[in-house]
Every structure is written in C-alpha cells, then in structure tokens.
Backbone as JSON, one array per atom type, in Angstrom:
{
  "sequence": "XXXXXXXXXXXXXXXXXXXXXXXXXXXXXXXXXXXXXXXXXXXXXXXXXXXXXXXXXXXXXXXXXXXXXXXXXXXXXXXXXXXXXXXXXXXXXXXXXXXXXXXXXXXXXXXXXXXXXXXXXXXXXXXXXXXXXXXXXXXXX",
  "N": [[0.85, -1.21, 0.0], [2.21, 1.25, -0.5], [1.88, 3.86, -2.03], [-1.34, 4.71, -1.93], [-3.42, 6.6, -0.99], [-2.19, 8.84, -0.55], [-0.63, 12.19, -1.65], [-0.99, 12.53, -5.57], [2.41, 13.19, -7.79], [2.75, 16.17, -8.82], [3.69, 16.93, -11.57], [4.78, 18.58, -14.77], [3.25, 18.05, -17.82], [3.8, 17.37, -21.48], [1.15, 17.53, -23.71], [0.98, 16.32, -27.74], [0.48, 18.25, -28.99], [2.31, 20.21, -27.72], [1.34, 21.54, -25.36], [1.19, 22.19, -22.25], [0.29, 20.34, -19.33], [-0.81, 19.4, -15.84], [-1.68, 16.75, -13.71], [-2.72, 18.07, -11.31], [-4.35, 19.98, -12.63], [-7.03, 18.37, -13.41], [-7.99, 18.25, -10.67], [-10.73, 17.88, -8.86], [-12.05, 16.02, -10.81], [-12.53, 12.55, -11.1], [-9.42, 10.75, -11.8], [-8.12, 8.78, -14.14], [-5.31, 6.88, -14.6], [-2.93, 5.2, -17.47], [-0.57, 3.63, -17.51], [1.49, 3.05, -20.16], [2.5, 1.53, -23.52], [3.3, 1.56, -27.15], [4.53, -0.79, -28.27], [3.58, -2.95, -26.17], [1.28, -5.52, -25.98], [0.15, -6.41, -24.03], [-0.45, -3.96, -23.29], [-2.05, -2.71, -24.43], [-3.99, -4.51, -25.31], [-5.35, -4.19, -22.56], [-6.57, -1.5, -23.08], [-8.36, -1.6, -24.69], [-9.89, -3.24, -23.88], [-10.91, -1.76, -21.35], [-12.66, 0.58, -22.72], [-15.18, 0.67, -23.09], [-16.13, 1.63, -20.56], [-15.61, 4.17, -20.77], [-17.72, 5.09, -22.07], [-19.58, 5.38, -20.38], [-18.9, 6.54, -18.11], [-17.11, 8.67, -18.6], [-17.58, 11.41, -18.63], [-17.2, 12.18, -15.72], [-14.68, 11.29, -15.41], [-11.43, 11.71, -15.91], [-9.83, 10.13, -18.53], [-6.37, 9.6, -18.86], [-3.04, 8.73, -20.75], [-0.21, 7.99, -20.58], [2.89, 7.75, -22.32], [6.31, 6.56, -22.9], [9.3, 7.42, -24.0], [10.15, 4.88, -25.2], [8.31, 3.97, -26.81], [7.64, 4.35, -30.21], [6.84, 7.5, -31.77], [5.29, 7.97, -34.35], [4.05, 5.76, -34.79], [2.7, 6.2, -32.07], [1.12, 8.31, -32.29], [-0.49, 7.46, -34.32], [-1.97, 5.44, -32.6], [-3.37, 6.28, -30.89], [-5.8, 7.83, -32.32], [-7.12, 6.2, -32.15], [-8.03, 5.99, -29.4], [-9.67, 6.7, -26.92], [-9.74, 10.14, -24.55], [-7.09, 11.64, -22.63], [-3.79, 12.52, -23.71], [-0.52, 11.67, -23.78], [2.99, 12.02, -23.96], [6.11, 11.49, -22.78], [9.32, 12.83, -22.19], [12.36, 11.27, -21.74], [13.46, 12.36, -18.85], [11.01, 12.45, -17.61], [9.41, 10.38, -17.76], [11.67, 8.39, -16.72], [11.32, 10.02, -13.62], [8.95, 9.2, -13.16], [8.92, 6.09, -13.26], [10.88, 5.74, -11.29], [9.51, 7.06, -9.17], [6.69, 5.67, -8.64], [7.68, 3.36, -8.74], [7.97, 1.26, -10.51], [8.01, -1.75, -12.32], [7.27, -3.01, -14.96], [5.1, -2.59, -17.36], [1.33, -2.87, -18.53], [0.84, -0.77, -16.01], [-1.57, 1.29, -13.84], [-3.3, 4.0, -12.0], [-5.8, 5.11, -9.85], [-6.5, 7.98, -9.25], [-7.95, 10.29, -6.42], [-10.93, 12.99, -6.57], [-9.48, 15.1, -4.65], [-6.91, 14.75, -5.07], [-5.34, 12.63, -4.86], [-3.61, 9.63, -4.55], [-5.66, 6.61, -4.7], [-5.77, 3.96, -5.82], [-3.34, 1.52, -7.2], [-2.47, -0.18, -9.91], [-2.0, -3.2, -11.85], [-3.24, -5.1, -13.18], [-6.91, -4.84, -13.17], [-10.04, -6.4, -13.7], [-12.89, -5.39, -16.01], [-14.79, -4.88, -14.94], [-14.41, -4.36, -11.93], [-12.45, -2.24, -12.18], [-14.6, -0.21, -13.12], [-16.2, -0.19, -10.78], [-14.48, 0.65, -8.76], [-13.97, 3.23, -9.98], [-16.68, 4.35, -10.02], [-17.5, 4.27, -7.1], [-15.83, 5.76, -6.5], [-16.02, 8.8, -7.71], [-18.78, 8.77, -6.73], [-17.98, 10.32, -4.26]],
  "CA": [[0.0, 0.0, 0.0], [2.63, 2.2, -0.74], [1.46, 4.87, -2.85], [-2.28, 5.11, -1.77], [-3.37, 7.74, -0.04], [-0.42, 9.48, -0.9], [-0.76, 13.17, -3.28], [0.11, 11.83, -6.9], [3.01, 13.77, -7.9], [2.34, 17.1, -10.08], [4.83, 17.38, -12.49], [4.12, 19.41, -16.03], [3.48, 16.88, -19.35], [3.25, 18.23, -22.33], [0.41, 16.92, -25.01], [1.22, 15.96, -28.5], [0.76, 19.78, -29.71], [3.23, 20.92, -27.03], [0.58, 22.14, -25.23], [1.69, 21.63, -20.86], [-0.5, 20.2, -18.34], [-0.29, 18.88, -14.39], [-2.44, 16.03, -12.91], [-3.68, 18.81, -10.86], [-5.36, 20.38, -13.76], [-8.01, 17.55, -13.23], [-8.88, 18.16, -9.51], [-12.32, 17.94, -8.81], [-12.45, 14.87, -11.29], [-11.56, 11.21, -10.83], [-8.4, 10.52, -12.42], [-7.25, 7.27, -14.27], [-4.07, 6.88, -15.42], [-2.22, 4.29, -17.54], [1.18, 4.07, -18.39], [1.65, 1.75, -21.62], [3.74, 1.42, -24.71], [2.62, 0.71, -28.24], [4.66, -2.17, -28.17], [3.05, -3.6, -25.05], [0.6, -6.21, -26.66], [-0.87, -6.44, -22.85], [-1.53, -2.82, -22.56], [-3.05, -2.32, -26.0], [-5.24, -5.42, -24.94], [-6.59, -3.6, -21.84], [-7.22, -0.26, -23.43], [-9.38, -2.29, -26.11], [-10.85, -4.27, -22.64], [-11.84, -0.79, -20.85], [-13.14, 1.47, -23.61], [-16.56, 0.72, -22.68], [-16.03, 2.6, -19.4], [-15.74, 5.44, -21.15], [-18.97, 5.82, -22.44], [-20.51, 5.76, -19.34], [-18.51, 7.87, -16.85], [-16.59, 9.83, -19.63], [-18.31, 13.03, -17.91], [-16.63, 12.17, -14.12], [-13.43, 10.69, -15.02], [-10.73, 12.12, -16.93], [-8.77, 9.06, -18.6], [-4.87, 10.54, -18.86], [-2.64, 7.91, -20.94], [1.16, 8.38, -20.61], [3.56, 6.71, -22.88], [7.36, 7.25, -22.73], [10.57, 7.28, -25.03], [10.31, 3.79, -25.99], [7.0, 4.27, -28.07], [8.25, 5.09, -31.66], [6.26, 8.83, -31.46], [4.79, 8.02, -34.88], [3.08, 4.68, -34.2], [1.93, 6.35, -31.17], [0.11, 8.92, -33.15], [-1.43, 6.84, -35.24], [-2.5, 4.33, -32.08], [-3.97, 7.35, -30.21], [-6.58, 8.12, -32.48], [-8.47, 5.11, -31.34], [-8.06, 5.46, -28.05], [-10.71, 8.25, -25.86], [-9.15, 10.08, -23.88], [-5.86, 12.53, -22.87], [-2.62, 11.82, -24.25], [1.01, 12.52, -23.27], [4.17, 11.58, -24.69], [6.68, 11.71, -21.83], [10.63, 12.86, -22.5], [13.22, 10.01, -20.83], [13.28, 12.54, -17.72], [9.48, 12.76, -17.18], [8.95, 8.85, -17.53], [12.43, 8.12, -15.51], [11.05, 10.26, -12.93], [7.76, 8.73, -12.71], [9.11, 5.1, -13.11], [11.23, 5.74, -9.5], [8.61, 7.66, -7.94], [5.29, 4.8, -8.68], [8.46, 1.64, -8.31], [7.2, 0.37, -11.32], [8.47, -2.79, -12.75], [7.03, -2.69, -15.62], [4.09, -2.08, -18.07], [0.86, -1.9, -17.84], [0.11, 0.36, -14.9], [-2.49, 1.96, -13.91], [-3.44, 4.79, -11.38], [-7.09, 6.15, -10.28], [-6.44, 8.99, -8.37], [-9.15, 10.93, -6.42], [-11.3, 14.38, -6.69], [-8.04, 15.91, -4.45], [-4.88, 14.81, -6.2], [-4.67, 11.73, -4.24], [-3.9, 8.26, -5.47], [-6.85, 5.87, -4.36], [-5.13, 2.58, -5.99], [-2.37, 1.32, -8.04], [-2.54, -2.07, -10.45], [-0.96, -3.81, -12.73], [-4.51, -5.38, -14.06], [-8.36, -5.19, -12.75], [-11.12, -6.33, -14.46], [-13.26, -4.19, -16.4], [-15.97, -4.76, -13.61], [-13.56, -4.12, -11.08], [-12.18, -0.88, -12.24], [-15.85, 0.26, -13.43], [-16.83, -0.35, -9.68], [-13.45, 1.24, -7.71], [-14.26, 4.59, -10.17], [-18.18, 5.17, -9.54], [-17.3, 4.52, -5.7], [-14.69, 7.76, -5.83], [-17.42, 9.67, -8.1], [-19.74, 9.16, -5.36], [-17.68, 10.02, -2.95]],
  "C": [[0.88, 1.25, 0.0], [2.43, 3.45, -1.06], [-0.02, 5.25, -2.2], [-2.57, 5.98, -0.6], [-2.49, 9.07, 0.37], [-1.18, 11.2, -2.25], [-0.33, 12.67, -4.3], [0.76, 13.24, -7.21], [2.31, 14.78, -8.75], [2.96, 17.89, -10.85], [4.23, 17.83, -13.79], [4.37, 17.98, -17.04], [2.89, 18.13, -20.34], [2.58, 17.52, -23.63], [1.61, 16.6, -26.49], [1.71, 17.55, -29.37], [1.64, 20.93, -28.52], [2.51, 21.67, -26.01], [0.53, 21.26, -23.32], [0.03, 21.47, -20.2], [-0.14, 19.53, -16.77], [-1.68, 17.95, -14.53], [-3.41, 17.07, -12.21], [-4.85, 19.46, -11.12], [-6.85, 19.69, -13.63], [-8.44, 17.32, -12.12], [-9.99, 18.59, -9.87], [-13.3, 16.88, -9.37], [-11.86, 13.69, -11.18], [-10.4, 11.36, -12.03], [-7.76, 9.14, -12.8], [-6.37, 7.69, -15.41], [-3.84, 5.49, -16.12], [-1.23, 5.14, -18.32], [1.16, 3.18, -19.65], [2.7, 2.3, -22.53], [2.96, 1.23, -25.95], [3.51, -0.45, -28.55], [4.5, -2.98, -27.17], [1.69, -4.11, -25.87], [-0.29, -6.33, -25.23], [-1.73, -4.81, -22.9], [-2.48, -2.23, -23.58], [-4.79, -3.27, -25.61], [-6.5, -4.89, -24.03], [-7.06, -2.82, -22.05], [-8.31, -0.42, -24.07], [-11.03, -2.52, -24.44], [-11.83, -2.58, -22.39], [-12.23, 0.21, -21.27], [-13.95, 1.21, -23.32], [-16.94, 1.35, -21.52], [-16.41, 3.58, -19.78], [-16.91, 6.17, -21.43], [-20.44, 6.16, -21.18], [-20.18, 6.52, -17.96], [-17.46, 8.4, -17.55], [-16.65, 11.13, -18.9], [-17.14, 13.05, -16.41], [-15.32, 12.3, -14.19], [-12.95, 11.04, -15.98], [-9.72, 10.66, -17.05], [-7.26, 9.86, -19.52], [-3.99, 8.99, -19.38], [-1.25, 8.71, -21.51], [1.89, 7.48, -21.29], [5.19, 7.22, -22.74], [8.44, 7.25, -24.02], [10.6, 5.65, -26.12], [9.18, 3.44, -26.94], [7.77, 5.09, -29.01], [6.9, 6.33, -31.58], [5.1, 8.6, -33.07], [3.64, 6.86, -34.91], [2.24, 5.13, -33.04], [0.44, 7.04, -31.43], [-1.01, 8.41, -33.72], [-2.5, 5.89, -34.03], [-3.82, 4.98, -31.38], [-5.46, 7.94, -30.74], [-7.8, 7.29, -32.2], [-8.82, 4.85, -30.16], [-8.55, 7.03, -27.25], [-9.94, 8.74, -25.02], [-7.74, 11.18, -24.01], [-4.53, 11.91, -22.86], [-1.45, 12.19, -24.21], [2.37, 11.31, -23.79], [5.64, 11.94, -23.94], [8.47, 11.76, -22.42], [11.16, 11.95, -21.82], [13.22, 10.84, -19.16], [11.93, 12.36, -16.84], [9.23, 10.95, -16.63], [9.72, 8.41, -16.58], [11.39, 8.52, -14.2], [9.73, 9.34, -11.95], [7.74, 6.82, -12.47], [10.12, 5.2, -11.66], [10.48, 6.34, -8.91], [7.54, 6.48, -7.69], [6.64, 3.07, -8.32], [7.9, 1.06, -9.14], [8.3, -0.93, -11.72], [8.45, -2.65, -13.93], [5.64, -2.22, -16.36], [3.41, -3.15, -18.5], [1.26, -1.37, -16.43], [-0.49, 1.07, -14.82], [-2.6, 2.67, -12.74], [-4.9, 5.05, -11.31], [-6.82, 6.67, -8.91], [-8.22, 9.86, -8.39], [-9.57, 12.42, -7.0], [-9.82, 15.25, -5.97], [-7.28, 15.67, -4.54], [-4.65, 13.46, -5.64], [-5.1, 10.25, -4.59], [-4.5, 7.03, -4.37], [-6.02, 4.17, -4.53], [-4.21, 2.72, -7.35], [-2.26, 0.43, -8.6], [-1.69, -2.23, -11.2], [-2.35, -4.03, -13.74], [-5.79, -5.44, -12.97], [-9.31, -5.74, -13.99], [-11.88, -5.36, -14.88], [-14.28, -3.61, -15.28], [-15.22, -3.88, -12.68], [-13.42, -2.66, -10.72], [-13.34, 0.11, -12.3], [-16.32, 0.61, -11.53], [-16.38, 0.8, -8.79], [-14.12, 2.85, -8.33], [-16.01, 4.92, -9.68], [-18.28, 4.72, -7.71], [-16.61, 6.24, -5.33], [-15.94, 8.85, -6.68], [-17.95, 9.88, -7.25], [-19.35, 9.46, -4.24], [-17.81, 11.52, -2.53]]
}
C-alpha cells in the first residue's frame, strides 16, 4: 500500500501539440491513469478491454494515458486516435522520474487517483468490472 493515499506527484506533461499540463489540472475529477507502450501487446489489450467505461462515466473521469521514449512517437500517433481520452508523450526525464517515484516494474500500470490529487489505488490489471466499480465509488464520494 505504498502509494495510496499518498498526493500523486504534479509534475508538467506536455500533449502531443506541445501544449503543458499537471495532474492537478483535473482536480475535482476522478483521475485514471495508464502508463503503456505501443509495443506492449498487454496494454493495448486492456485499453481495447476498458473502452466501454468510457462511455458511461466519460463526464466524471478524466482518462490521462502516458507513454514514454520507448513508443516510436509516430506509431503512437497513429494508435492514439483510437483510443478516448488525454494523451502525453513523456521525455526520458518525465517517464524516468515517474518510473522511480510509482516503483514500477514494468508495463501496464495503472493509477485512479481521487477528486483531491490523491492516489486511491495502483494495479498492474483489474477487471473491467472491477475498475468500473473502484471509479463510480470515488465519483460518489
């Protein structure tokens, strides 16, 4: 239980059109994160899995998907348009940073941080149920 309950960090990313944002930016709304790759054949799998989320708490929950250096930037482009959702393209410091701050291993990962900046849970994989459940608990909260 490391991380939970914990502020998630609020370091600047900057979109695709150069265009900066913070985690913080999205207080007031749930927050799910994943980290992935486009050559991660798992995390492509779950994005596919929990797109149906979207259409039904889209409004509550901002979904924030971070990828880092090892995504070829043009494949990402292209992967991105199928996938709902805000999109960040992390320099080797941004992702470093965030791979020793979360202790990741590796990829997926996922994050749903609450309404005040603070990270609720941390996975590797939930079910779609699962995750569907953990977010309209913090909604209602």
């Amino acid at each position: 239980k490391l991380m939970e309950g914990r502020p998630a960090p609020d370091i600047p990313f900057k979109d695709i059109d150069g265009k900066e944002m913070r985690l913080s930016d999205f207080k007031g709304k749930v927050l799910y994160v994943d980290f992935w790759a486009t050559w991660c054949g798992g995390c492509r799998r779950t994005i596919k899995e929990y797109e149906p989320i979207k259409k039904e708490l889209g409004e509550n929950v901002a979904f924030v998907y971070l990828t880092g250096p090892s995504s070829i930037a043009k494949t990402w482009k292209i992967l991105i348009q199928d996938i709902v959702g805000e999109h960040y393209w992390l320099n080797e410091k941004q992702w470093g940073y965030l791979w020793k701050h979360f202790q990741m291993k590796g990829l997926p990962m996922y994050l749903v941080i609450d309404k005040q900046g603070n990270i609720v849970k941390r996975f590797t994989h939930v079910t779609r149920k699962e995750l569907e459940e953990l977010l309209k608990q913090e909604i209602n909260k």
